[in-house]
Coordinates of C-alpha atoms in Angstrom, one line a residue:
X1 CA 65.6 64.1 77.7
X2 CA 63.1 62.5 75.5
X3 CA 61.6 62.0 72.1
X4 CA 63.9 63.6 69.7
X5 CA 65.0 60.4 68.0
X6 CA 62.8 57.4 68.4
X7 CA 63.4 56.6 64.7
X8 CA 62.0 53.2 64.5
X9 CA 63.9 51.7 61.5
X10 CA 67.3 51.4 60.1
X11 CA 66.8 52.8 56.6
X12 CA 64.4 55.1 54.8
X13 CA 61.3 53.7 53.1
X14 CA 59.5 55.4 50.3
X15 CA 55.8 55.9 51.0
X16 CA 53.5 54.2 48.6
X17 CA 52.0 56.4 46.0
X18 CA 48.7 55.0 44.8
X19 CA 49.9 51.5 44.0
X20 CA 46.6 49.6 44.3
X21 CA 45.8 51.4 47.5
X22 CA 42.1 51.1 48.2
X23 CA 40.1 54.3 48.8
X24 CA 39.8 55.5 52.4
X25 CA 36.5 54.3 53.7
X26 CA 34.1 56.5 55.7
X27 CA 34.7 54.6 58.9
X28 CA 38.4 55.4 58.8
X29 CA 37.8 59.2 58.4
X30 CA 35.3 58.9 61.3
X31 CA 37.9 57.1 63.4
X32 CA 40.6 59.7 62.7
X33 CA 38.2 62.5 63.6
X34 CA 37.6 60.7 66.9
X35 CA 41.3 60.7 67.6
X36 CA 41.5 64.4 67.0
X37 CA 38.4 65.1 69.1
X38 CA 40.0 63.1 71.9
X39 CA 42.1 66.1 72.7
X40 CA 39.2 67.8 74.5
X41 CA 37.9 64.7 76.3
X42 CA 37.1 65.5 79.9
X43 CA 37.2 69.3 79.2
X44 CA 34.6 69.6 76.4
X45 CA 32.4 71.5 78.9
X46 CA 34.7 74.5 78.6
X47 CA 33.9 74.6 74.9
X48 CA 30.2 74.5 75.7
X49 CA 29.8 71.0 74.2
X50 CA 27.3 68.7 75.9
X51 CA 29.6 65.7 75.4
X52 CA 33.1 65.1 74.1
X53 CA 32.7 64.3 70.4
X54 CA 35.0 61.3 70.6
X55 CA 32.5 59.5 72.8
X56 CA 30.2 59.4 69.8
X57 CA 32.6 59.2 66.9
X58 CA 34.5 56.1 68.2
X59 CA 31.4 53.9 68.5
X60 CA 30.1 55.1 65.1
X61 CA 33.4 54.4 63.4
X62 CA 33.6 50.9 64.9
X63 CA 30.0 50.2 64.0
X64 CA 30.6 51.3 60.4
X65 CA 33.8 49.1 60.3
X66 CA 31.8 46.0 61.2
X67 CA 29.1 46.9 58.7
X68 CA 31.7 46.9 55.9
X69 CA 31.7 43.5 54.1
X70 CA 35.2 44.1 52.9
X71 CA 36.8 44.7 56.3
X72 CA 39.6 42.5 57.6
X73 CA 38.5 39.7 59.8
X74 CA 39.6 39.5 63.5
X75 CA 41.4 36.3 64.5
X76 CA 40.4 35.7 68.1
X77 CA 43.2 34.7 70.4
X78 CA 43.9 34.1 74.1
X79 CA 44.9 37.7 74.8
X80 CA 41.4 38.9 73.6
X81 CA 39.8 36.4 76.0
X82 CA 41.9 37.8 78.9
X83 CA 40.8 41.3 78.0
X84 CA 37.1 40.3 78.2
X85 CA 37.8 38.5 81.5
X86 CA 39.4 41.7 82.9
X87 CA 36.6 44.0 81.8
X88 CA 33.9 41.6 83.2
X89 CA 35.9 41.2 86.4
X90 CA 35.9 45.0 86.8
X91 CA 32.1 45.3 86.1
X92 CA 31.5 42.6 88.6
X93 CA 33.6 44.5 91.2
X94 CA 31.6 47.6 90.5
X95 CA 28.3 45.7 91.0
X96 CA 29.6 44.0 94.2
X97 CA 30.7 47.3 95.7
X98 CA 27.6 49.3 94.6
X99 CA 29.1 51.8 92.2
X100 CA 28.0 50.2 88.9
X101 CA 25.8 53.2 88.1
X102 CA 28.2 55.8 89.4
X103 CA 29.1 58.2 86.5
X104 CA 32.7 58.7 87.7
X105 CA 33.3 55.0 87.9
X106 CA 31.7 54.3 84.5
X107 CA 33.8 57.0 82.7
X108 CA 36.9 55.6 84.4
X109 CA 36.0 52.1 83.3
X110 CA 35.8 53.4 79.7
X111 CA 38.8 55.7 79.7
X112 CA 41.3 53.7 81.7
X113 CA 40.5 50.2 80.7
X114 CA 37.8 49.3 78.2
X115 CA 38.4 51.7 75.3
X116 CA 42.2 51.3 75.3
X117 CA 41.8 47.6 75.0
X118 CA 39.1 48.0 72.3
X119 CA 41.4 50.3 70.3
X120 CA 44.2 47.8 70.6
X121 CA 41.9 45.1 69.2
X122 CA 40.5 47.1 66.3
X123 CA 43.7 48.9 65.3
X124 CA 44.9 46.3 62.7
X125 CA 41.3 46.3 61.3
X126 CA 41.2 50.0 60.7
X127 CA 44.8 50.4 59.6
X128 CA 45.3 47.3 57.4
X129 CA 47.2 48.8 54.5
X130 CA 50.4 50.9 54.3
X131 CA 48.5 53.9 53.0
X132 CA 46.0 53.8 55.9
X133 CA 48.8 53.4 58.4
X134 CA 50.6 56.4 56.9
X135 CA 47.3 58.4 57.3
X136 CA 47.4 57.6 61.0
X137 CA 51.0 58.8 61.2
X138 CA 50.1 62.0 59.5
X139 CA 47.2 62.6 61.8
X140 CA 49.3 62.1 64.9
X141 CA 52.0 64.3 63.5
X142 CA 49.6 67.2 62.9
X143 CA 48.3 66.7 66.5
X144 CA 51.9 66.9 67.6
X145 CA 52.5 70.1 65.7
X146 CA 49.6 71.7 67.7
X147 CA 50.6 70.2 71.1
X148 CA 54.3 71.0 70.7
X149 CA 53.6 74.7 69.8
X150 CA 50.9 74.9 72.4
X151 CA 53.2 73.8 75.2
X152 CA 55.8 76.4 74.3
X153 CA 53.1 79.1 74.0
X154 CA 51.8 78.2 77.5
X155 CA 55.2 78.8 79.0
X156 CA 56.2 82.0 77.1
X157 CA 52.8 83.7 76.3
X158 CA 50.0 81.9 78.1
X159 CA 47.4 84.5 76.9
X160 CA 47.8 83.0 73.4
X161 CA 47.0 79.5 74.4
X162 CA 44.2 77.7 72.5
X163 CA 41.6 76.7 73.5
X164 CA 41.3 79.8 75.8
X165 CA 40.4 77.7 78.9
X166 CA 44.1 76.4 78.9
X167 CA 45.2 79.8 80.1
X168 CA 42.7 79.9 83.0
X169 CA 44.5 79.1 86.2
X170 CA 41.2 78.3 87.9
X171 CA 40.5 75.2 85.9
X172 CA 42.3 71.9 85.9
X173 CA 45.6 71.4 87.7
X174 CA 49.3 72.0 87.3
X175 CA 49.0 75.6 86.1
X176 CA 52.4 77.1 85.3
X177 CA 53.5 74.0 83.4
X178 CA 52.8 72.9 79.9
X179 CA 49.5 71.1 80.3
X180 CA 47.8 71.6 76.9
X181 CA 44.1 71.0 76.3
X182 CA 44.2 68.2 78.9
X183 CA 44.8 70.6 81.7
X184 CA 47.3 68.0 83.0
X185 CA 51.0 68.3 82.6
X186 CA 51.7 64.6 82.8
X187 CA 49.3 63.8 80.0
X188 CA 50.7 66.7 77.9
X189 CA 54.3 65.5 78.3
X190 CA 53.5 61.9 77.4
X191 CA 51.2 62.9 74.5
X192 CA 54.0 65.1 73.0
X193 CA 56.4 62.2 73.3
X194 CA 54.1 59.8 71.5
X195 CA 53.5 62.3 68.7
X196 CA 57.2 63.0 68.3
X197 CA 57.9 59.2 68.1
X198 CA 55.3 58.9 65.4
X199 CA 56.7 62.0 63.5
X200 CA 60.1 60.3 63.4
X201 CA 58.5 57.2 61.9
X202 CA 56.8 59.4 59.3
X203 CA 60.1 61.0 58.4
X204 CA 61.5 57.5 57.9
X205 CA 58.7 56.9 55.4
X206 CA 60.0 59.8 53.3
X207 CA 56.8 61.7 52.7
X208 CA 56.4 64.8 50.6
X209 CA 58.3 67.9 51.6
X210 CA 55.5 69.5 53.6
X211 CA 54.9 66.4 55.6
X212 CA 58.7 66.3 56.4
X213 CA 58.5 69.8 57.6
X214 CA 55.5 69.0 59.8
X215 CA 57.3 66.0 61.2
X216 CA 60.4 67.9 62.0
X217 CA 58.3 70.6 63.7
X218 CA 56.6 68.0 65.8
X219 CA 59.9 66.4 66.8
X220 CA 61.5 69.7 67.9
X221 CA 58.5 71.3 69.6
X222 CA 57.3 68.0 71.0
X223 CA 60.6 67.4 72.7
X224 CA 60.5 70.9 74.1
X225 CA 57.0 70.6 75.4
X226 CA 57.7 67.2 77.0
X227 CA 60.5 69.0 78.9
X228 CA 58.2 71.9 79.7
X229 CA 55.6 69.7 81.2
X230 CA 58.0 69.5 84.2
X231 CA 56.9 66.0 84.9
X232 CA 59.7 63.6 85.9
X233 CA 57.7 60.4 85.2
X234 CA 57.2 61.6 81.7
X235 CA 60.9 62.4 81.2
X236 CA 61.8 58.9 82.4
X237 CA 59.1 57.4 80.2
X238 CA 60.3 59.3 77.1
X239 CA 63.9 58.3 77.8
X240 CA 62.9 54.6 78.2
X241 CA 61.0 54.7 74.9
X242 CA 64.0 56.3 73.2
X243 CA 66.3 53.6 74.5
X244 CA 64.0 50.8 73.3
X245 CA 63.9 52.5 69.8
X246 CA 67.7 52.7 69.8
X247 CA 68.1 49.0 70.8
X248 CA 65.7 47.8 68.1
X249 CA 67.1 50.1 65.4
X250 CA 70.9 50.0 65.5
X251 CA 71.4 53.0 63.3
X252 CA 69.8 55.1 66.0
X253 CA 72.6 54.3 68.4
X254 CA 75.1 56.4 66.4
X255 CA 72.6 59.3 66.5
X256 CA 72.2 59.3 70.3
X257 CA 75.5 61.2 71.0
X258 CA 74.5 63.8 68.5
X259 CA 71.0 64.1 70.1
X260 CA 72.5 64.3 73.6
X261 CA 74.9 67.0 72.5
X262 CA 72.0 69.0 70.9
X263 CA 69.9 68.7 74.0
X264 CA 72.9 69.8 76.2
X265 CA 73.5 72.8 73.9
X266 CA 69.8 73.6 73.9
X267 CA 69.7 73.4 77.7
X268 CA 72.7 75.8 78.0
X269 CA 71.1 78.2 75.6
X270 CA 67.8 78.2 77.5
X271 CA 69.6 78.7 80.8
X272 CA 71.3 81.8 79.4
X273 CA 68.3 83.3 77.7
X274 CA 65.6 82.3 80.3
X275 CA 67.2 81.9 83.7
X276 CA 63.8 81.8 85.4
X277 CA 62.9 78.8 83.4
X278 CA 66.0 77.0 84.5
X279 CA 65.1 77.7 88.1
X280 CA 61.8 76.1 87.6
X281 CA 63.4 73.0 86.1
X282 CA 65.8 72.8 89.0
X283 CA 63.0 73.4 91.5
X284 CA 60.8 70.7 89.9
X285 CA 63.6 68.2 89.8
X286 CA 64.3 68.6 93.5
X287 CA 60.7 68.7 94.6
X288 CA 60.0 66.0 97.2
X289 CA 56.3 66.7 98.1
X290 CA 54.9 64.6 95.2
X291 CA 57.4 61.8 95.9
X292 CA 56.2 61.7 99.5
X293 CA 52.6 61.5 98.4
X294 CA 53.5 58.5 96.2
X295 CA 55.4 56.8 98.9
X296 CA 52.4 57.3 101.3
X297 CA 49.9 56.0 98.8
X298 CA 52.1 53.0 97.8
X299 CA 52.5 52.0 101.4
X300 CA 48.8 52.3 102.0
X301 CA 48.1 50.3 98.9
X302 CA 50.4 47.5 100.1
X303 CA 48.8 47.5 103.5
X304 CA 45.4 47.2 101.8
X305 CA 46.5 44.3 99.7
X306 CA 47.4 42.4 102.9
X307 CA 43.8 42.7 104.0
X308 CA 42.0 42.4 100.6
X309 CA 44.4 40.5 98.3
X310 CA 41.7 38.7 96.2
X311 CA 39.0 41.3 95.6
X312 CA 40.7 44.7 96.4
X313 CA 38.8 47.7 97.6
X314 CA 36.7 48.0 94.5
X315 CA 37.0 49.9 91.2
X316 CA 37.7 53.6 91.8
X317 CA 37.2 53.3 95.5
X318 CA 40.7 53.8 96.9
X319 CA 40.2 57.5 96.3
X320 CA 38.9 58.4 98.9
X321 CA 38.1 55.2 100.9
X322 CA 41.7 54.0 101.0
X323 CA 42.6 56.8 103.5
X324 CA 42.1 54.4 106.5
X325 CA 45.1 52.4 105.3
X326 CA 47.5 55.3 105.5
X327 CA 50.0 55.3 108.4
X328 CA 52.5 57.7 109.7
X329 CA 56.1 56.9 108.7
X330 CA 59.5 58.0 110.0
X331 CA 60.9 57.9 106.5
X332 CA 58.8 60.6 105.0
X333 CA 56.2 63.2 106.0
X334 CA 52.5 62.6 105.5
X335 CA 51.1 65.3 103.3
X336 CA 47.9 63.9 101.9
X337 CA 45.7 60.8 102.6
X338 CA 43.2 61.4 99.9
X339 CA 45.1 60.7 96.7
X340 CA 45.1 58.3 93.8
X341 CA 47.7 55.6 93.6
X342 CA 50.3 56.8 91.1
X343 CA 51.1 53.4 89.7
X344 CA 48.8 51.8 87.1
X345 CA 49.6 48.2 88.0
X346 CA 49.5 48.7 91.7
X347 CA 46.2 50.6 91.4
X348 CA 44.6 47.7 89.5
X349 CA 45.7 45.3 92.2
X350 CA 44.3 47.5 95.0
X351 CA 41.0 48.1 93.2
X352 CA 40.4 44.7 91.7
X353 CA 42.6 42.2 93.5
X354 CA 46.0 40.6 92.8
X355 CA 44.5 38.1 90.3
X356 CA 43.1 40.9 88.1
X357 CA 46.5 42.7 88.2
X358 CA 48.1 39.4 87.1
X359 CA 45.7 39.3 84.2
X360 CA 46.5 42.8 83.2
X361 CA 50.2 42.0 83.3
X362 CA 49.6 39.0 81.1
X363 CA 47.7 41.3 78.7
X364 CA 50.7 43.7 78.5
X365 CA 53.1 40.9 77.8
X366 CA 50.9 38.8 75.5
X367 CA 49.4 41.8 73.7
X368 CA 51.8 44.8 73.0
X369 CA 54.8 42.9 74.3
X370 CA 54.2 40.0 71.9
X371 CA 55.3 42.3 69.1
X372 CA 58.9 41.9 70.3
X373 CA 59.0 38.4 68.9
X374 CA 57.4 39.1 65.5
X375 CA 59.5 39.2 62.4
X376 CA 57.8 41.9 60.2
X377 CA 58.5 43.3 56.8
X378 CA 57.6 46.5 54.9
X379 CA 56.3 49.4 56.8
X380 CA 55.2 47.1 59.6
X381 CA 58.8 46.7 60.6
X382 CA 58.8 50.4 61.4
X383 CA 55.5 50.1 63.2
X384 CA 56.9 47.3 65.3
X385 CA 59.6 49.6 66.7
X386 CA 57.3 52.6 67.1
X387 CA 54.7 50.4 69.0
X388 CA 57.3 49.1 71.4
X389 CA 58.8 52.5 72.0
X390 CA 55.5 54.1 72.6
X391 CA 54.2 51.4 74.9
X392 CA 57.4 51.4 76.8
X393 CA 57.0 55.1 77.4
X394 CA 53.4 54.6 78.5
X395 CA 54.3 51.8 80.9
X396 CA 57.3 53.6 82.5
X397 CA 55.3 56.8 82.9
X398 CA 52.4 54.7 84.4
X399 CA 54.6 53.4 87.1
X400 CA 54.5 56.8 88.7
X401 CA 51.2 58.2 87.4
X402 CA 47.5 57.2 87.6
X403 CA 47.2 57.7 83.8
X404 CA 43.7 59.2 84.1
X405 CA 43.6 61.3 80.9
X406 CA 42.2 59.4 77.9
X407 CA 44.3 60.8 75.0
X408 CA 47.7 59.3 75.8
X409 CA 46.1 56.1 77.0
X410 CA 44.0 55.6 73.8
X411 CA 46.9 56.6 71.5
X412 CA 49.5 54.4 73.1
X413 CA 47.2 51.3 72.9
X414 CA 46.1 52.2 69.4
X415 CA 49.6 52.4 68.1
X416 CA 50.6 49.3 70.0
X417 CA 47.8 47.4 68.2
X418 CA 48.7 48.4 64.6
X419 CA 51.5 45.9 64.0
X420 CA 49.6 43.0 65.5
X421 CA 47.9 42.2 62.1
X422 CA 50.2 39.2 61.6
X423 CA 48.5 37.3 64.5
X424 CA 45.3 39.3 65.1
X425 CA 43.9 39.4 61.6
X426 CA 42.8 36.4 59.6
X427 CA 44.7 36.1 56.3
X428 CA 42.7 36.9 53.1
X429 CA 43.0 34.9 49.9
X430 CA 45.0 37.7 48.3
X431 CA 47.2 38.6 51.3
X432 CA 49.4 36.2 53.2
X433 CA 50.2 37.1 56.8
X434 CA 51.4 34.0 58.7
X435 CA 53.9 33.1 61.3
X436 CA 54.5 36.7 62.4
X437 CA 55.5 37.9 58.9
X438 CA 53.8 40.6 56.9
X439 CA 53.6 40.1 53.2
X440 CA 57.1 41.1 51.9
X441 CA 55.5 42.4 48.7
X442 CA 54.0 45.3 50.6
X443 CA 55.5 48.8 49.8
X444 CA 58.7 49.4 51.7

């Protein structure tokens, strides 16, 4: 029920093979290393690291980028201004409510808001050529190979999980589901979906044989691990992303029945070979406890907004101070009153006020959503569909999840930013990108 076929184009495209492709700069290698290191963000202490490496590598990569005289130039636009306004509004909220120096609030500011927006802005600057964009696809595909296999291993032979802390039931949450190095099944499922979507895009680019094999492994194992995360929000998000990809790439529509048949056959095979796993799927699908928690927190959030519509309760203060807005209901039992709001947009409204949530919604529509209206050529046509499929999966999942883990947040916004070069990057003398069109002379 997810990422098997988000193939974001209608026909195959040969990858460029050294046709005037500039050498890969140091800042790009540093950036890709940060993407890989992002896998252990929040859990680096279990590897005896004083700090997650990505927290150092991303700033270094961005600094090196802006020190490069040959870098593309950012074209400032209204959506960038809205991003600055939202971040400053959040910092002001933290100062007003007295948690500006709180470590948890500061890391949440970075991981849930600031860094995803920064990566969206710099993505077209780092990945400004087809070769560099293909390098990102390859990196994400290799990450997908690891995550896909890791999720299957966790369910069948958890002692073989890597890193070893993944197999420790005493750390993290959601043990017994595929949760990967994030120790969170929701993040694992969404991450595998994003990697599988990227792998299909790499397949469309017709890379060398070994990259095709890696991409196919990512698609198969990523689909399996998304399912094994046993997270319904992720399943719906993956399905929505797949639907968007099919709508934007008509050739995919003919493949959907084949994919559905393959998934059905696979489900039957699993139910016969591993009946206990089928029981866990059925149990998870029918579980109502998590749904009741979401209903309770959503009702409390709406009650809070009636009292504090303009300023909210403050950044990262609903958990735990929002408990006083919880009320008993005849429609569902009250299980927990100390819980995060499992809806990204509603959470921003409750924490920062309705105006801030409106700004965030405008950023979604005017930033990643703007790609819908662009007419792109070359490999950017594939990236357009990939970006929309990935961001759709992220948004739909975020309607029932707090989206607290950095990796899927960062990766979704990074991929969404890559095809924005036509309006976010100033044209060079030797490269025409105007009116939403990439240079048709680019490979592909």
